[in-house]
Structures are given as C-alpha cells and as structure tokens.
Coordinates of C-alpha atoms and ligand atoms in Angstrom, one line a residue:
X1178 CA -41.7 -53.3 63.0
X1179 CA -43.7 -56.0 62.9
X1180 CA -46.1 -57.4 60.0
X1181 CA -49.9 -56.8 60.0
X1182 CA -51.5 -59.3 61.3
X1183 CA -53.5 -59.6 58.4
X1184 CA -50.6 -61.2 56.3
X1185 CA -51.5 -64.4 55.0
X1186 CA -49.0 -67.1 56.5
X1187 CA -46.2 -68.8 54.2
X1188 CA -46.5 -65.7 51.8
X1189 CA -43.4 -64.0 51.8
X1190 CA -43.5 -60.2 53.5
X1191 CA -41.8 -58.4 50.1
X1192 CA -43.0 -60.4 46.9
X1193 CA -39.7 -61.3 44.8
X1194 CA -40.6 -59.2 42.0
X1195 CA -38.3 -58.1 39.3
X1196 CA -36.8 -54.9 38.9
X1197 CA -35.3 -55.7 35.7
X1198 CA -38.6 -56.8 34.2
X1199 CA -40.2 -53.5 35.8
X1200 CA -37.7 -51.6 34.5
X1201 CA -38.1 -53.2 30.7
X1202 CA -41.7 -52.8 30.9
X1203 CA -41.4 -49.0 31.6
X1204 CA -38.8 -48.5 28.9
X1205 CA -40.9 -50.7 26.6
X1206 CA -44.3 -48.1 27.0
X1207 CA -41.6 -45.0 27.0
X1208 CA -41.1 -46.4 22.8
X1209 CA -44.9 -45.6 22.1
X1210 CA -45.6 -42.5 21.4
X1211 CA -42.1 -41.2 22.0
X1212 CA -41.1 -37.9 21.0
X1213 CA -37.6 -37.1 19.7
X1214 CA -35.9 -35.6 22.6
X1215 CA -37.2 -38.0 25.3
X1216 CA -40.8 -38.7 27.1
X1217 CA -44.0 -39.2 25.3
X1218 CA -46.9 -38.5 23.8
X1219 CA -50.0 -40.6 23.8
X1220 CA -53.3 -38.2 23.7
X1221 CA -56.1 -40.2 24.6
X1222 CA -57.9 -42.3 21.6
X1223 CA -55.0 -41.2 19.5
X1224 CA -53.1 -43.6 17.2
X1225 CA -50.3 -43.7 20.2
X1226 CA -52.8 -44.3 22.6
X1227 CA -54.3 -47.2 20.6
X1228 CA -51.0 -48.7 19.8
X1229 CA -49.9 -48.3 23.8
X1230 CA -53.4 -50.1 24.4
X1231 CA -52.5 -53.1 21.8
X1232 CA -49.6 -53.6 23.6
X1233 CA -51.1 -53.6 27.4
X1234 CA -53.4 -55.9 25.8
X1235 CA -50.9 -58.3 24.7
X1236 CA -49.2 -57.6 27.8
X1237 CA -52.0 -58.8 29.7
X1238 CA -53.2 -61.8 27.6
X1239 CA -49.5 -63.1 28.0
X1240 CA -49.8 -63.2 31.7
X1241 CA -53.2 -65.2 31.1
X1242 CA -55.2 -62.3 32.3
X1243 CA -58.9 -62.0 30.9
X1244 CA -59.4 -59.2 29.3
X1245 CA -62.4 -56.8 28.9
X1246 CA -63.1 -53.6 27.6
X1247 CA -66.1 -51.5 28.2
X1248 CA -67.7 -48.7 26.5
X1249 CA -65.7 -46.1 27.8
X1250 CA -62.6 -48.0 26.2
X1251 CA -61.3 -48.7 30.0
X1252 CA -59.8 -51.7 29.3
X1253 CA -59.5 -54.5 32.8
X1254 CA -56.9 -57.5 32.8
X1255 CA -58.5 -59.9 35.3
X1256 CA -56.5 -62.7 37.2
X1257 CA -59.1 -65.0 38.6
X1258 CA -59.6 -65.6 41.8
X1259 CA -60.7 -69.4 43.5
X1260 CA -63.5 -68.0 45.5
X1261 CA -65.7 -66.7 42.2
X1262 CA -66.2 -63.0 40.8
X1263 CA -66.4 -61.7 44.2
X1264 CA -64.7 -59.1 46.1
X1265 CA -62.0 -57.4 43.0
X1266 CA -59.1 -55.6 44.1
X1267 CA -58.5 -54.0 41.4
X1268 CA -54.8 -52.1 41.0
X1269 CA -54.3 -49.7 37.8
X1270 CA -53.8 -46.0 36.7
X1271 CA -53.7 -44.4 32.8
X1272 CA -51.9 -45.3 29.8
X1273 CA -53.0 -41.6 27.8
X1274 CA -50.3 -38.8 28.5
X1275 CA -50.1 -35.4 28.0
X1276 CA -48.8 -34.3 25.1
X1277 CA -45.3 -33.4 26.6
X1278 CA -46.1 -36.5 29.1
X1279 CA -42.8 -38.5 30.9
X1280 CA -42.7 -42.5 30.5
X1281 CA -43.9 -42.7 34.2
X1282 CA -47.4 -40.1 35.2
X1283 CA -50.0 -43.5 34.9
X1284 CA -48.2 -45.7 33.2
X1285 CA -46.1 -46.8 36.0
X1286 CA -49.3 -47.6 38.0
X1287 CA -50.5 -49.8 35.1
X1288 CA -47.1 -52.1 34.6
X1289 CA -46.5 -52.4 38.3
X1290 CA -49.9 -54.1 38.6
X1291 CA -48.8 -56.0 35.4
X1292 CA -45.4 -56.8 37.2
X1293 CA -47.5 -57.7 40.5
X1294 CA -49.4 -60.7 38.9
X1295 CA -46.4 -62.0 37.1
X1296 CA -44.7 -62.3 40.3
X1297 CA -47.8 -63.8 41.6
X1298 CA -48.1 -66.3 38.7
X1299 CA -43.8 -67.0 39.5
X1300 CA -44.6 -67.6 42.9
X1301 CA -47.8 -69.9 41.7
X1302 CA -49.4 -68.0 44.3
X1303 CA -53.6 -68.4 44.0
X1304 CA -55.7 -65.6 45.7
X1305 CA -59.4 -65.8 47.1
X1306 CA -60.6 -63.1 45.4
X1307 CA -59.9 -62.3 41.8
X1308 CA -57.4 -58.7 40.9
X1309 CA -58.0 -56.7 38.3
X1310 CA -55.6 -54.6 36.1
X1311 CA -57.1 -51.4 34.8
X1312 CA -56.4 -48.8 32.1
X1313 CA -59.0 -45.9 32.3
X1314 CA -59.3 -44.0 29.2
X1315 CA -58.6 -40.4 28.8
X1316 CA -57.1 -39.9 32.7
X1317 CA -55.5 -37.1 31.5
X1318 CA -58.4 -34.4 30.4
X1319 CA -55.5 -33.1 27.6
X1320 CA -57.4 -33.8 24.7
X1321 CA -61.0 -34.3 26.3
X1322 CA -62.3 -32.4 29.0
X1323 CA -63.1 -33.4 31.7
X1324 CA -60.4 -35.2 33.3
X1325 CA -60.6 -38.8 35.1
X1326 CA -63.1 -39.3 32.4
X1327 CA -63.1 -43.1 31.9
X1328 CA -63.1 -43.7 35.8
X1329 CA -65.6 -41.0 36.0
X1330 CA -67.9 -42.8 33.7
X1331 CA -67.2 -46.4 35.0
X1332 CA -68.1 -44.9 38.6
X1333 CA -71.6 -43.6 37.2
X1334 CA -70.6 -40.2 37.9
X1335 CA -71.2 -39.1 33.7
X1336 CA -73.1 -40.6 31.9
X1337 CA -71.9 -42.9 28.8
X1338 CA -74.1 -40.9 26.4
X1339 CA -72.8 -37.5 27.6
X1340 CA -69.0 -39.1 27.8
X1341 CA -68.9 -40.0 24.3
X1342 CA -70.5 -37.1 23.2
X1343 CA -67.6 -34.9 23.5
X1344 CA -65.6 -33.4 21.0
X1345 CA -61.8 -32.4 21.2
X1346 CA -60.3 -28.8 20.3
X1347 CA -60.2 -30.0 16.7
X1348 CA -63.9 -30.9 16.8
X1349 CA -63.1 -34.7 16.8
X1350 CA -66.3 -36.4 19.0
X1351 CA -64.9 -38.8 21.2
X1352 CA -67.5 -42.0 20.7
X1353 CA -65.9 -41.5 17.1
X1354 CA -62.6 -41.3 18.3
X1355 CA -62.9 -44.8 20.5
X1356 CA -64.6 -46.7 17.9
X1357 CA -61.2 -45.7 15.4
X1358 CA -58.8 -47.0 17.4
X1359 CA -60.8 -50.2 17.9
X1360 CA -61.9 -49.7 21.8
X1361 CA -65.6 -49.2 21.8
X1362 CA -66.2 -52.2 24.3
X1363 CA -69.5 -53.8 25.1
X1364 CA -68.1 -55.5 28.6
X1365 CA -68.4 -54.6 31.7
X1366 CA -65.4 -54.1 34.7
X1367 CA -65.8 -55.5 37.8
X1368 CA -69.2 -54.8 39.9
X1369 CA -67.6 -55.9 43.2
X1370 CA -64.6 -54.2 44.4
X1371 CA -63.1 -55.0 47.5
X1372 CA -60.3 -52.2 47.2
X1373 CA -58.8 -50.1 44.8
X1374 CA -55.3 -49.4 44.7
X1375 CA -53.3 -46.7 42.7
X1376 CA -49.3 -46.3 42.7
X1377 CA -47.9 -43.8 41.1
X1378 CA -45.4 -41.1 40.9
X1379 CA -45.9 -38.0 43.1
X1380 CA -45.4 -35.4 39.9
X1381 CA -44.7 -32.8 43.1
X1382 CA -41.1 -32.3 45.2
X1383 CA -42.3 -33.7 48.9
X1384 CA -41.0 -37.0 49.0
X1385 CA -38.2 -36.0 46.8
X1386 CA -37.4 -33.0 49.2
X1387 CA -37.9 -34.8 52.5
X1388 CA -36.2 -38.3 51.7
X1389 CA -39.4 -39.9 52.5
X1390 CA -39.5 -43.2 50.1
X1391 CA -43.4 -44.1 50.1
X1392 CA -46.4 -41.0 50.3
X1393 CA -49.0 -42.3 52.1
X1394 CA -51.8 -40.5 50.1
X1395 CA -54.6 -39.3 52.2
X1396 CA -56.6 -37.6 49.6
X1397 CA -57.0 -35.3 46.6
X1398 CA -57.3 -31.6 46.0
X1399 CA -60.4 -29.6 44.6
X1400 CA -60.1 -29.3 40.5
X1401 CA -62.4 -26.7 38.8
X1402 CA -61.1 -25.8 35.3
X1403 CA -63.0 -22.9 33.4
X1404 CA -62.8 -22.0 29.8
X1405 CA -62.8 -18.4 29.0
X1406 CA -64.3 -17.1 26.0
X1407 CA -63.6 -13.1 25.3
X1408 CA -65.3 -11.9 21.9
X1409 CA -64.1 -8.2 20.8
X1410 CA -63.4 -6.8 17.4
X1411 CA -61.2 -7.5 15.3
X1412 CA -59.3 -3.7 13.4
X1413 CA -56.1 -2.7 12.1
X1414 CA -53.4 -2.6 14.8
X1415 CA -52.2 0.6 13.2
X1416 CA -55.2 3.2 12.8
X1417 CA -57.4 2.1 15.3
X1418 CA -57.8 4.8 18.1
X1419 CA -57.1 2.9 21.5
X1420 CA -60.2 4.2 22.6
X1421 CA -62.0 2.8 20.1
X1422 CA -60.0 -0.6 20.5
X1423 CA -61.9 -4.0 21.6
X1424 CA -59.0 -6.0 22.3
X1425 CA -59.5 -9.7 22.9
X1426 CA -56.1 -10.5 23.9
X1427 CA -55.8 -7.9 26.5
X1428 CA -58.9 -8.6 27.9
X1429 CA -57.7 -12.2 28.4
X1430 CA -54.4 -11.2 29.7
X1431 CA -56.1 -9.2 32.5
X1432 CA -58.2 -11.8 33.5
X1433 CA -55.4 -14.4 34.1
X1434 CA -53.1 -11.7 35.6
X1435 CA -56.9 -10.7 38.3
X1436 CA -56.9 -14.7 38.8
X1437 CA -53.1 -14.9 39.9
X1438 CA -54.0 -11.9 42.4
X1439 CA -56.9 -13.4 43.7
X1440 CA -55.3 -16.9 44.2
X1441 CA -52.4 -15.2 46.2
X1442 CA -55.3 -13.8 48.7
X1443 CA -56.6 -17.1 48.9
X1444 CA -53.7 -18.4 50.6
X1445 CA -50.9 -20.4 49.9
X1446 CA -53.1 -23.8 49.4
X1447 CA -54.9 -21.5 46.4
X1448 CA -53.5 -22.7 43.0
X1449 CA -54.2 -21.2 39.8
X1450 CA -52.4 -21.6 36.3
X1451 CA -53.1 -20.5 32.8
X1452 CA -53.5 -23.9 30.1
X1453 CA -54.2 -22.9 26.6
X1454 CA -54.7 -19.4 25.2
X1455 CA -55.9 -19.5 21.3
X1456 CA -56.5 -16.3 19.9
X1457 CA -58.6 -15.3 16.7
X1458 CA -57.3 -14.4 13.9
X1459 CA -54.1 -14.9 15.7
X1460 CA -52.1 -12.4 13.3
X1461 CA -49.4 -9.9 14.4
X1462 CA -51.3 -6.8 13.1
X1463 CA -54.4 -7.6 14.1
X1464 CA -56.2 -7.1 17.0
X1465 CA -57.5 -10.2 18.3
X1466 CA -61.4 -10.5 17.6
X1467 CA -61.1 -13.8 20.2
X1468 CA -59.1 -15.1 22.9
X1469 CA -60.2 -18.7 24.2
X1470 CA -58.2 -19.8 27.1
X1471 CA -58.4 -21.5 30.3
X1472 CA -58.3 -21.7 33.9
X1473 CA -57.6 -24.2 36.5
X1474 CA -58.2 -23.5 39.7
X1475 CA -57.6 -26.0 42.9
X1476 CA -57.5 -26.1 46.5
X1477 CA -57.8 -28.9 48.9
X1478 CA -61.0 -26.8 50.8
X1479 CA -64.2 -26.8 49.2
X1480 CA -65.4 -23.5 50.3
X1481 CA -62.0 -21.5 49.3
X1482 CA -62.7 -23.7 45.9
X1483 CA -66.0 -22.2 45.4
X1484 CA -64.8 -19.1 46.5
X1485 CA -62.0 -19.0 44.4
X1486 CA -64.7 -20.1 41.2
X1487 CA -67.1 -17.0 42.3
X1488 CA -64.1 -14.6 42.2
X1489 CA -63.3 -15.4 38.9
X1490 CA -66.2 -15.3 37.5
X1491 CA -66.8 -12.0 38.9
X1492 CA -62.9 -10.9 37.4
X1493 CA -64.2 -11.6 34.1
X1494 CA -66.9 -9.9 34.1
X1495 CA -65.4 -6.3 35.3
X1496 CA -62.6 -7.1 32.8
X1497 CA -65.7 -7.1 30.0
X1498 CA -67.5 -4.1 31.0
X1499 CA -64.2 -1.9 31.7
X1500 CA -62.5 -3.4 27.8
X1501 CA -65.8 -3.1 26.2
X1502 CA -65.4 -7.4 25.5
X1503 CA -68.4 -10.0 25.9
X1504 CA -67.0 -12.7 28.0
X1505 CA -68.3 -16.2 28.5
X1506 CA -67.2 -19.0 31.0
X1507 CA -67.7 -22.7 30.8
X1508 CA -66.6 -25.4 33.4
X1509 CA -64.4 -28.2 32.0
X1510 CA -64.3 -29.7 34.8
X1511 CA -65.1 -29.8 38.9
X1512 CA -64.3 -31.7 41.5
X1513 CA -64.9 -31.5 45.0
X1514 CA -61.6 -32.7 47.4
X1515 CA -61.6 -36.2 48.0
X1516 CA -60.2 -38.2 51.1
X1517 CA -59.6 -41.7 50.5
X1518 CA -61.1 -44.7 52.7
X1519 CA -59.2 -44.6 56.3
X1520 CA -59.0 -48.5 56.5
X1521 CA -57.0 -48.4 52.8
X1522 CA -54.8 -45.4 53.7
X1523 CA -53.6 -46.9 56.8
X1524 CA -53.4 -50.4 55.1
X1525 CA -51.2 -48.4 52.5
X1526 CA -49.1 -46.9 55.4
X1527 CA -48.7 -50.1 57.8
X1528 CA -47.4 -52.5 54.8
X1529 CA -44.7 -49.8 53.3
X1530 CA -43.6 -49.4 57.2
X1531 CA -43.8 -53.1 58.0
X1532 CA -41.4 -53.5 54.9
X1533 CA -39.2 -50.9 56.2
X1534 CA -40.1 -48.2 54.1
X1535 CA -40.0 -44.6 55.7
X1536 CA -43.7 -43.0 55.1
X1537 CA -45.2 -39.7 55.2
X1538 CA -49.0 -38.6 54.3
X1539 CA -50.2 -36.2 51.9
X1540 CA -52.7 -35.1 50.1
X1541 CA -52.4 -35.2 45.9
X1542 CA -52.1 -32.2 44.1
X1543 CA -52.6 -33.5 40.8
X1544 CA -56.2 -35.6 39.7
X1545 CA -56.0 -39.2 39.5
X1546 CA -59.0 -42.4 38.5
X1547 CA -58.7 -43.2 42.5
X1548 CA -60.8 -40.1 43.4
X1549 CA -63.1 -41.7 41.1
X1550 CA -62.8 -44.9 42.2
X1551 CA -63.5 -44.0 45.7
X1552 CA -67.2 -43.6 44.9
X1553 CA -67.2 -47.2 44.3
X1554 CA -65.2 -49.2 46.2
X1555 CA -62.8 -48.2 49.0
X1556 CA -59.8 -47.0 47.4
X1557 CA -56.0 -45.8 48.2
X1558 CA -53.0 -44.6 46.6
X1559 CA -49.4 -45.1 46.8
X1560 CA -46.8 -42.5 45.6
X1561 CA -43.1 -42.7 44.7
X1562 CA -40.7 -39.9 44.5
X1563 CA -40.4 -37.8 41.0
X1564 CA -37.0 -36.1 40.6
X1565 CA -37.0 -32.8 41.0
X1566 CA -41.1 -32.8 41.4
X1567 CA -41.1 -32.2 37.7
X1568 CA -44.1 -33.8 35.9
X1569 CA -46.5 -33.5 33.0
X1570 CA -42.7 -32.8 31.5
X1571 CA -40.8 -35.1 29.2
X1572 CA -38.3 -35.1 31.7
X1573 CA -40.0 -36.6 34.6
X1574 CA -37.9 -39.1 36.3
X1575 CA -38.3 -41.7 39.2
X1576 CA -35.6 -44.1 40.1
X1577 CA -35.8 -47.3 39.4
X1578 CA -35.3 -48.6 43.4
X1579 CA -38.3 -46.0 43.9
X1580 CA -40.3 -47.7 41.3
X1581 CA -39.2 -51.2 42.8
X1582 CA -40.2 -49.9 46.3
X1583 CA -44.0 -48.8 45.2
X1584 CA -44.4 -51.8 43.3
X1585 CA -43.3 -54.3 46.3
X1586 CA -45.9 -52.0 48.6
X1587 CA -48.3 -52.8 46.1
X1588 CA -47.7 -56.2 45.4
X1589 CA -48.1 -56.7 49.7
X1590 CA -51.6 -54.7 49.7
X1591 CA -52.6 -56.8 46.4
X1592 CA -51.8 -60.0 48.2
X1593 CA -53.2 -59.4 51.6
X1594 CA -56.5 -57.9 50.4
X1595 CA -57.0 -61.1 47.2
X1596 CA -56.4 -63.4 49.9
X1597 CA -53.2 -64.9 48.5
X1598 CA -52.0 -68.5 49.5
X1599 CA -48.7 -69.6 48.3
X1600 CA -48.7 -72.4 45.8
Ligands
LIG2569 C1 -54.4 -34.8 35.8 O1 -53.3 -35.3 35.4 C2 -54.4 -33.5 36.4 O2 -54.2 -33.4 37.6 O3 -54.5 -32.5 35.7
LIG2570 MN1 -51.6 -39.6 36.2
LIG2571 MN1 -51.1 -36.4 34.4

C-alpha cells in the first residue's frame, strides 16, 4: 500500500528505532514501584510515583528535552521545534498505576514517546513544530477520584482549586500530597496543540483474539462511578432478632447483586463491576453499622449510561426502604463517550497500514488522558495487543515486537504531523 502523501520526503517510512532500548526502558519503570511477585505499584503522588517521576525526568533531560511541570504535577518533556512554540504534537500517557498495576497500562505510552525523540535526535532529524512528552498525574482515579484527573484539569474541564482539594480514602488532600513528592509546578504545558497522540496497550482481548497488530481507536466508552454509602446499626450477631436486624452489609450486597441484573437488561454493551467494599466495624460478630462501596458503570451510549445511572439509583433506594438502611450515593466520576477527531483516527489507521500493519477499529473500554485531551486539541490513540486482555493485573503482558510495532506507528504520526526533515 502506498505512503500518505503527507510523508515528508527523505524521511524514512518506519523510523529505525530501537527495540532493545524500548525494551530496557520498560523494564527499567517495571523496578519502581515493583511488587514481589511481578508488576507494580505506583499510586499516584505516592513515594513510587515520585521516584518513577524523578526518573522520567532524568529520562527526559538526558534526551535534551525541556522540562515543565504544572500545577497539577503533569509533567511535559518538550523537543523544540524550528518554527517557534507553535502547533505541539504532543505524544504521552500515565506513569501512576493501580495498585496491582503491570509495567505496561501508561507507562508504555510515555517511554515510546521517550524512545520516539531519541530516534529523532539519532537520525538528527529537526521538526517544524516542536513535540511534547507528557506524564498526566493521577490517570488512574485508584487513589483519587476522579479518574483522568491531571488531563482533566490541564483541559479546563476541573478546576485546579477543586483538583487539589481532594482527599484520598486515608483522608490524605491531594494539593498536600503533590507538594510532598516535590511536583507542585508553577509552568504551564503547551497552549497550542496540533495533535495529540496516545499508544497504549488495549488492557481487553480484541486484537489479541483477532490477530489484528494495531487498534485503530475510534473512541471511548461512558464512565460513571458511584459511591454507595449504606448506614444501619450496628448489634450482636447472635441475639439480635432478624427482624429487628439493620444490616449494612446485606443491604450492600443486594444492591451490587440489583446492579448486575439491571446491567444484563441493558444489553451486552452495559458494564457494571463492584471496586471497593469497606464495611464498619468490619468484625465477624458484628453486624455491620456501614458498608461503603462502589460502582462503576459504563457503556459506549449516553442515554443507556444515564439510564443505567437512574436505575441504580432507584435500586438503592428500594434496597433502603425494604432493609430498613439510609443509603446515600455520590458520583466519583462521569463521563460522557468520547469519539476522537476523524482526521487523527484515520491518520492513525493509514500510517500503521502504509507500514504494513493489519488494523482494526474500536472503541476503548477502559478511560484514558486522550478523551481528555480531545477537548483541546485533536487527538488519537493507538493500541497494541495485551496477552490474554488481562490488565489492571500484575500480569499484564504485551510483546515486545507489539510494543516495537506501536511505537514505529507512533514515531511515523509524530514525524509527519512535527514536520520532520531529515538532518
Ligand atoms: C482507567 O484506567 C480506567 O479505565 O478505569
Ligand atoms: Mn492507562
Ligand atoms: Mn489503568
């Protein structure tokens, strides 16, 4: 097939990069924050996360990047371009992880952009316009709620005040939390974006399944996740009557078994799964006085979304009146679907084919900065096969020649979009 014709002339189709340097980069981030049995874990604005920050910082600096870090703690490695500040493309993903996180879910998307400019800088390749790494803080919504929060914030979409304002499950306000671990910055990223591109692995079993080497991603699911509070009273497991029994715990078990049922009437694009249950005093002779837990719905319609949100709401509230419970909901977070910019997607699609990569679209199933980023500036994303579709897992696993292949698609949109000339 032949090239776009967009492809600067004298730069080579697939940039040379390195698979071995790739490869060393991942394994490098998978030593921060590593647990004992494999993977990692690097909560946002913990010690890990600060130390895997230090060391994308020195990362960057070493490939002459500038770097900047703004109040959010995003942190953006900038490769200059000759034509002024103009016109960014700006490449990047997450560095925080879930606390059972694999070495690849946003990290990859970070060191591939790392990889792409040191292959740029080998080649002594110069670009029009300059390209930006970035590293958005607290992608993952693990430890602060809501997710995507550093893009969200450096899209205007939450305020800074309100961002830093939040506390974690320990109480721990974030604002605090940043200024710890040294990244409470007073720069600003880029203010003119040309395109935003995100690789990453798929976390999900479609490429994998279909032998399809490059997803071609057209867009991102609905997100709502609701926190469930159910207050009854605490009494001796023993003597108390069941009539006469307020049990917090059951309560919450019947609402997440109503919201499985409703999901499966929704259809199969209705998702539904249960995150954290913490239950007051937690003792096994005590009825539970509280159950805290959540919910997190998604779906890539709106309507069955809001739907969806309406039904549990109303779940809850039978479950109170019938167990004799006073039940409160709070949104974490919500998220209307978001399909990414046409011209981006089909660059995305005609560069992984033009370098003889088999394609297939689809929309993401898991949140990432791009359908943040997409408010801004035209945006894209790029996935790679995850073995077995297992992520948010320590044993999440793409191939290296998978890796390879995103990071050469990337590298290609990079340079076509910054304008690059060879040296
Ligand atoms: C973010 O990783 C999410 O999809 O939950
Ligand atoms: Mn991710
Ligand atoms: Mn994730």
């Amino acid at each position: 097939m032949a090239l776009p014709a967009v492809l600067p002339v004298g730069v080579p189709a697939a940039l040379p990069i390195s698979p071995q340097r790739l490869d060393a980069s991942v394994q490098e981030f998978g030593r921060v924050g590593a647990l004992p049995g494999g993977g990692v874990a690097r909560l946002a604005l913990t010690d890990a996360d600060r130390a895997g920050r230090d060391l994308l910082v020195a990362r960057m600096r070493a490939l002459g990047l500038s770097v900047s870090v703004d109040a959010i703690g995003n942190i953006f490695g900038t490769r200059a371009g000759d034509g002024g500040t103009q016109g960014t493309v700006m490449v990047g993903s997450h560095i925080d992880t879930v606390s059972t996180g694999g070495l690849y879910d946003g990290t990859f998307g970070v060191l591939a952009g790392l990889e792409v400019v040191a292959t740029l800088n080998d080649m002594g390749a110069r670009t029009r316009h300059p390209i930006t790494i970035a590293a958005f803080t607290n992608e993952e919504g693990a430890r602060f709620q809501p997710d995507m929060l550093g893009s969200l914030v450096f899209a205007g979409g939450l305020a800074l005040d309100e961002a830093l304002a939040l506390r974690d499950a320990d109480g721990a306000v974030l604002g605090d939390e940043l200024r710890r671990i040294g990244y409470a910055g007073q720069d600003r990223g880029p203010a003119d974006m040309t395109a935003y591109f995100e690789l990453h692995i798929e976390q999900g079993p479609v490429l994998e399944r279909e032998g399809v080497q490059i997803g071609v991603v057209s867009g991102v699911q609905g997100i709502s996740w609701h926190e469930i509070t159910v207050r009854g009273r605490s009494a001796h497991a023993g003597t108390t009557p069941m009539a006469m029994r307020h049990d917090a715990g059951h309560a919450a078990a019947r609402i997440v078994c109503g919201a499985h049922d409703m999901a499966r009437t929704l259809g199969p694009d209705q998702l539904v799964a249960t995150g954290y249950t913490r239950l007051t005093p937690n003792l096994v002779n005590v009825i539970a006085q509280e159950a805290v837990f959540t919910v997190d719905l998604r779906n890539p319609d709106n309507a069955a979304l809001q739907q969806a949100d309406a039904a549990l709401l109303g779940i809850a509230q039978d479950v109170a009146t019938q167990t004799g419970t006073d039940v409160t909901c709070r949104t974490l977070a919500r998220f209307d679907p978001v399909a990414f910019d046409p011209a981006c997607v089909n660059a995305v699609e005609h560069t992984a084919r033009a370098l003889g990569y088999s394609t297939r679209r689809l929309h993401s199933g898991a949140g990432h900065d791009a359908q943040m980023i997409a408010r801004i500036a035209p945006s894209a994303m790029i996935f790679v096969p995850s073995v077995g579709g297992i992520s948010h897992n320590v044993r999440e696993f793409t191939a290296l020649d998978d890796l390879v292949r995103g990071t050469v698609v990337l590298a290609r949109l990079v340079a076509d979009h910054a304008g690059a000339t060879p040296a």
